[in-house]
Tab-separated table of C-alpha atoms in Angstrom:
chain	number	residue	atom	x	y	z
R	1347	MET	CA	11.589	-12.923	12.013
R	1348	LYS	CA	11.817	-10.378	9.190
R	1349	LYS	CA	11.325	-6.895	10.590
R	1350	ILE	CA	12.470	-3.350	9.923
R	1351	SER	CA	11.411	-0.361	11.959
R	1352	ARG	CA	8.358	1.785	11.318
R	1353	PRO	CA	10.454	4.877	10.411
R	1354	GLU	CA	12.518	2.791	7.987
R	1355	ILE	CA	9.384	1.486	6.298
R	1356	ALA	CA	7.975	5.012	5.957
R	1357	ILE	CA	11.253	6.180	4.404
R	1358	LYS	CA	11.359	3.252	1.971
R	1359	MET	CA	7.738	3.869	1.001
R	1360	ARG	CA	8.638	7.469	0.226
R	1361	GLU	CA	11.758	6.467	-1.709
R	1362	LEU	CA	10.038	3.876	-3.914
R	1363	GLY	CA	6.803	5.811	-4.359
R	1364	LEU	CA	4.553	2.849	-5.213
R	1365	VAL	CA	2.386	0.505	-3.131
R	1366	PRO	CA	0.593	-2.144	-5.230
R	1367	LEU	CA	-2.567	-3.568	-3.658
R	1368	PHE	CA	-4.353	-6.784	-4.493
R	1369	TYR	CA	-6.707	-9.457	-3.180
R	1370	HIS	CA	-7.698	-12.905	-4.354
R	1371	GLN	CA	-8.932	-15.938	-2.470
R	1372	ASP	CA	-6.555	-18.241	-4.377
R	1373	GLN	CA	-3.285	-18.132	-2.461
R	1374	GLU	CA	-1.257	-19.610	-5.322
R	1375	LEU	CA	-2.485	-16.898	-7.658
R	1376	VAL	CA	-1.656	-14.210	-5.085
R	1377	LYS	CA	1.862	-15.619	-4.842
R	1378	GLN	CA	2.250	-15.322	-8.620
R	1379	VAL	CA	1.022	-11.720	-8.586
R	1380	LEU	CA	3.356	-10.920	-5.696
R	1381	THR	CA	6.282	-12.405	-7.617
R	1382	ALA	CA	5.385	-10.401	-10.724
R	1383	VAL	CA	5.265	-7.054	-8.908
R	1384	TYR	CA	8.497	-7.945	-7.092
R	1385	GLN	CA	10.232	-8.705	-10.390
R	1386	GLY	CA	8.897	-5.407	-11.705
R	1387	GLY	CA	10.741	-3.591	-8.936
R	1388	ALA	CA	8.052	-3.069	-6.272
R	1389	ARG	CA	9.111	-3.641	-2.683
R	1390	PHE	CA	5.721	-3.037	-1.058
R	1391	PHE	CA	2.567	-5.120	-1.370
R	1392	GLU	CA	-0.767	-4.401	0.294
R	1393	PHE	CA	-2.942	-7.486	0.620
R	1394	THR	CA	-6.492	-6.222	1.018
R	1395	HIS	CA	-8.517	-7.932	3.749
R	1396	ARG	CA	-11.570	-9.158	1.846
R	1397	GLY	CA	-13.389	-12.449	1.740
R	1398	GLU	CA	-13.529	-15.437	4.052
R	1399	PHE	CA	-10.249	-16.835	5.364
R	1400	ALA	CA	-8.298	-13.942	3.859
R	1401	HIS	CA	-5.952	-14.056	6.835
R	1402	GLU	CA	-4.996	-17.632	5.948
R	1403	VAL	CA	-4.014	-16.537	2.455
R	1404	PHE	CA	-1.942	-13.743	3.967
R	1405	ALA	CA	-0.191	-16.072	6.428
R	1406	ASN	CA	0.961	-18.295	3.570
R	1407	LEU	CA	1.921	-15.255	1.516
R	1408	VAL	CA	4.228	-14.021	4.291
R	1409	LYS	CA	6.010	-17.376	4.468
R	1410	PHE	CA	6.361	-17.483	0.688
R	1411	SER	CA	7.563	-13.884	0.464
R	1412	ARG	CA	10.294	-14.245	3.048
R	1413	LYS	CA	11.778	-17.077	1.037
R	1414	GLU	CA	11.145	-16.024	-2.563
R	1415	CYS	CA	10.866	-12.201	-2.340
R	1416	PRO	CA	13.048	-11.361	0.684
R	1417	GLU	CA	13.042	-7.581	0.181
R	1418	MET	CA	9.261	-7.351	-0.058
R	1419	ILE	CA	7.467	-5.467	2.726
R	1420	LEU	CA	3.997	-6.937	3.185
R	1421	GLY	CA	1.071	-5.048	4.638
R	1422	VAL	CA	-2.668	-5.413	4.966
R	1423	GLY	CA	-5.417	-3.113	3.690
R	1424	SER	CA	-9.166	-2.612	4.213
R	1425	VAL	CA	-8.744	-2.879	7.992
R	1426	VAL	CA	-11.541	-1.226	9.987
R	1427	ASP	CA	-11.074	-2.552	13.525
R	1428	ALA	CA	-8.312	-3.180	16.037
R	1429	SER	CA	-8.802	-6.931	16.272
R	1430	THR	CA	-8.261	-7.395	12.544
R	1431	ALA	CA	-5.152	-5.212	12.668
R	1432	SER	CA	-3.812	-7.269	15.583
R	1433	LEU	CA	-4.524	-10.542	13.781
R	1434	TYR	CA	-2.587	-9.502	10.695
R	1435	MET	CA	0.297	-8.025	12.684
R	1436	ASN	CA	0.602	-11.381	14.471
R	1437	LEU	CA	0.778	-13.008	11.042
R	1438	GLY	CA	3.600	-10.701	9.943
R	1439	ALA	CA	1.997	-7.538	8.514
R	1440	GLU	CA	4.546	-4.726	8.489
R	1441	PHE	CA	2.076	-1.935	7.732
R	1442	VAL	CA	-1.692	-1.506	8.079
R	1443	VAL	CA	-4.018	0.492	5.806
R	1444	SER	CA	-7.641	1.534	6.404
R	1445	PRO	CA	-10.279	3.126	4.154
R	1446	VAL	CA	-11.209	5.350	7.134
R	1447	ILE	CA	-9.452	6.778	10.176
R	1448	ARG	CA	-9.750	4.493	13.197
R	1449	GLU	CA	-8.343	5.497	16.574
R	1450	ASP	CA	-8.514	1.918	17.853
R	1451	VAL	CA	-6.401	0.691	14.934
R	1452	ALA	CA	-3.909	3.512	15.431
R	1453	LYS	CA	-3.500	2.545	19.078
R	1454	VAL	CA	-2.789	-1.138	18.469
R	1455	CYS	CA	-0.380	-0.269	15.651
R	1456	ASN	CA	1.419	2.225	17.887
R	1457	ARG	CA	1.766	-0.391	20.620
R	1458	ARG	CA	3.542	-2.647	18.137
R	1459	LYS	CA	5.322	0.246	16.380
R	1460	VAL	CA	3.752	-0.736	13.063
R	1461	LEU	CA	3.140	1.863	10.339
R	1462	TYR	CA	-0.544	2.783	10.039
R	1463	LEU	CA	-1.992	4.585	7.007
R	1464	PRO	CA	-5.607	5.655	7.698
R	1465	GLY	CA	-7.994	6.715	4.979
R	1466	CYS	CA	-8.694	10.457	5.119
R	1467	GLY	CA	-10.858	12.698	2.976
R	1468	THR	CA	-10.641	16.072	4.756
R	1469	LEU	CA	-7.965	18.254	6.279
R	1470	THR	CA	-9.550	17.696	9.695
R	1471	GLU	CA	-9.240	13.916	9.317
R	1472	ILE	CA	-5.637	14.283	8.180
R	1473	SER	CA	-4.875	16.415	11.237
R	1474	GLN	CA	-6.521	13.825	13.498
R	1475	ALA	CA	-4.458	11.059	11.895
R	1476	GLU	CA	-1.243	12.980	12.465
R	1477	GLU	CA	-2.188	13.544	16.108
R	1478	LEU	CA	-2.507	9.757	16.385
R	1479	GLY	CA	1.065	9.371	15.136
R	1480	CYS	CA	0.453	8.471	11.497
R	1481	GLU	CA	3.493	9.312	9.353
R	1482	ILE	CA	1.657	8.841	6.041
R	1483	VAL	CA	-2.085	9.177	5.430
R	1484	LYS	CA	-4.060	7.476	2.698
R	1485	LEU	CA	-6.076	9.918	0.601
R	1486	PHE	CA	-9.338	8.151	-0.162
R	1487	PRO	CA	-11.235	8.160	-2.425
R	1488	ALA	CA	-8.502	9.795	-4.460
R	1489	ALA	CA	-10.512	9.678	-7.689
R	1490	VAL	CA	-13.045	12.056	-6.145
R	1491	LEU	CA	-10.584	14.390	-4.415
R	1492	GLY	CA	-7.904	14.648	-7.123
R	1493	PRO	CA	-4.360	16.096	-7.198
R	1494	GLY	CA	-5.709	19.607	-6.618
R	1495	PHE	CA	-6.800	18.572	-3.129
R	1496	VAL	CA	-3.271	17.408	-2.306
R	1497	LYS	CA	-1.773	20.666	-3.567
R	1498	ALA	CA	-4.201	22.651	-1.434
R	1499	ILE	CA	-3.362	20.570	1.665
R	1500	LYS	CA	0.383	20.929	1.179
R	1501	GLY	CA	0.043	24.709	1.320
R	1502	PRO	CA	-0.910	25.086	4.994
R	1503	GLN	CA	0.563	21.681	5.966
R	1504	PRO	CA	3.774	21.082	3.980
R	1505	TRP	CA	4.807	18.408	6.496
R	1506	THR	CA	1.883	16.142	5.620
R	1507	SER	CA	2.738	12.914	3.759
R	1508	ILE	CA	-0.014	11.598	1.500
R	1509	MET	CA	-0.622	8.362	-0.414
R	1510	PRO	CA	-3.588	8.647	-2.807
R	1511	SER	CA	-5.467	5.409	-3.438
R	1512	GLY	CA	-8.413	4.677	-5.672
R	1513	GLY	CA	-7.670	7.279	-8.305
R	1514	VAL	CA	-4.203	6.673	-9.751
R	1515	SER	CA	-3.928	5.324	-13.299
R	1516	LEU	CA	-1.104	4.026	-15.500
R	1517	GLU	CA	-1.033	7.158	-17.639
R	1518	GLU	CA	2.111	9.221	-17.209
R	1519	GLU	CA	0.048	12.423	-17.135
R	1520	ASN	CA	-2.004	11.147	-14.202
R	1521	ILE	CA	0.982	9.933	-12.173
R	1522	THR	CA	2.856	13.161	-12.887
R	1523	ALA	CA	-0.085	15.250	-11.683
R	1524	TRP	CA	-0.141	13.419	-8.348
R	1525	PHE	CA	3.583	13.712	-7.690
R	1526	ASN	CA	3.735	17.322	-8.839
R	1527	ALA	CA	0.951	18.027	-6.342
R	1528	GLY	CA	3.212	16.706	-3.588
R	1529	VAL	CA	2.245	13.103	-2.797
R	1530	THR	CA	4.717	10.884	-0.962
R	1531	CYS	CA	3.733	7.703	-2.791
R	1532	VAL	CA	0.754	6.225	-4.640
R	1533	GLY	CA	-1.355	3.148	-3.968
R	1534	MET	CA	-2.474	1.288	-7.093
R	1535	GLY	CA	-4.808	-1.674	-7.416
R	1536	SER	CA	-6.806	-2.648	-10.498
R	1537	ALA	CA	-5.113	-0.049	-12.693
R	1538	LEU	CA	-1.774	-1.717	-12.017
R	1539	ILE	CA	-3.025	-5.298	-11.739
R	1540	PRO	CA	-6.060	-5.500	-14.082
R	1541	LYS	CA	-8.591	-8.277	-13.680
R	1542	ASN	CA	-8.121	-9.493	-17.263
R	1543	MET	CA	-4.366	-9.924	-16.756
R	1544	VAL	CA	-4.980	-11.911	-13.587
R	1545	GLU	CA	-7.618	-14.110	-15.246
R	1546	ASN	CA	-5.307	-14.763	-18.216
R	1547	SER	CA	-2.286	-15.419	-15.962
R	1548	ASP	CA	-0.502	-12.617	-17.801
R	1549	PHE	CA	2.004	-11.997	-15.038
R	1550	GLU	CA	4.601	-10.636	-17.449
R	1551	SER	CA	2.320	-7.692	-18.273
R	1552	ILE	CA	1.733	-7.054	-14.570
R	1553	LYS	CA	5.493	-7.017	-14.069
R	1554	ASN	CA	5.843	-4.561	-16.960
R	1555	ASN	CA	3.112	-2.301	-15.537
R	1556	VAL	CA	4.985	-2.054	-12.246
R	1557	ALA	CA	8.293	-1.353	-13.981
R	1558	LYS	CA	6.606	1.337	-16.100
R	1559	VAL	CA	5.133	3.141	-13.102
R	1560	LEU	CA	8.394	3.030	-11.150
R	1561	LYS	CA	10.247	4.414	-14.169
R	1562	ILE	CA	7.760	7.286	-14.470
R	1563	ILE	CA	8.123	8.087	-10.766
R	1564	THR	CA	11.918	8.089	-11.018
R	1565	GLU	CA	11.821	10.403	-14.029
R	1566	ILE	CA	9.397	12.794	-12.330
R	1567	ARG	CA	11.628	13.051	-9.284
R	1568	SER	CA	14.766	13.582	-11.335
R	1569	THR	CA	13.443	16.687	-13.100
């Protein structure tokens, strides 16, 4: 069974700086997208829990990943209840992401020592998440809150680790603004894996998008 500890996953997430997220009901297509982001250098992949039988797609993705993308750390997103979190952890999820903060999800993740990233939109919610043991919080919706919100949070709470999601684009200026504000990593979905590229099976461009973002992050951190 492939497993690394929760603190190790949090550290790796911070080191790499990028968490791609994606959902599709076609498991073979998801495998191709996973392979593309892996080849681009990503080592995290958030499969968003949407649609019927999504957990079956994820179960097959875990088996595929452990053979073909052995360094990939797979997690699940869009989780809003403890039973769903438990289901995916039993299927091999190594981190869990929510659009909101859920105490019941935090508890089941803590029991299994699995990294939980709850969605937060206020300083109070962030504080509550940290009290529940969350090492990294998901800033959502990031497009509404913006990098300025992160900078303001890091003033009184420099220890807070934030992953914006739903507002990060491919533009270097945008990515730079987020990291200069103090984010730990960024979650990227359709900006990184556009619908047209998926529909056209343009996996090479998806791979290049991932490589581009990782290069930008590395350059930002080296200055």
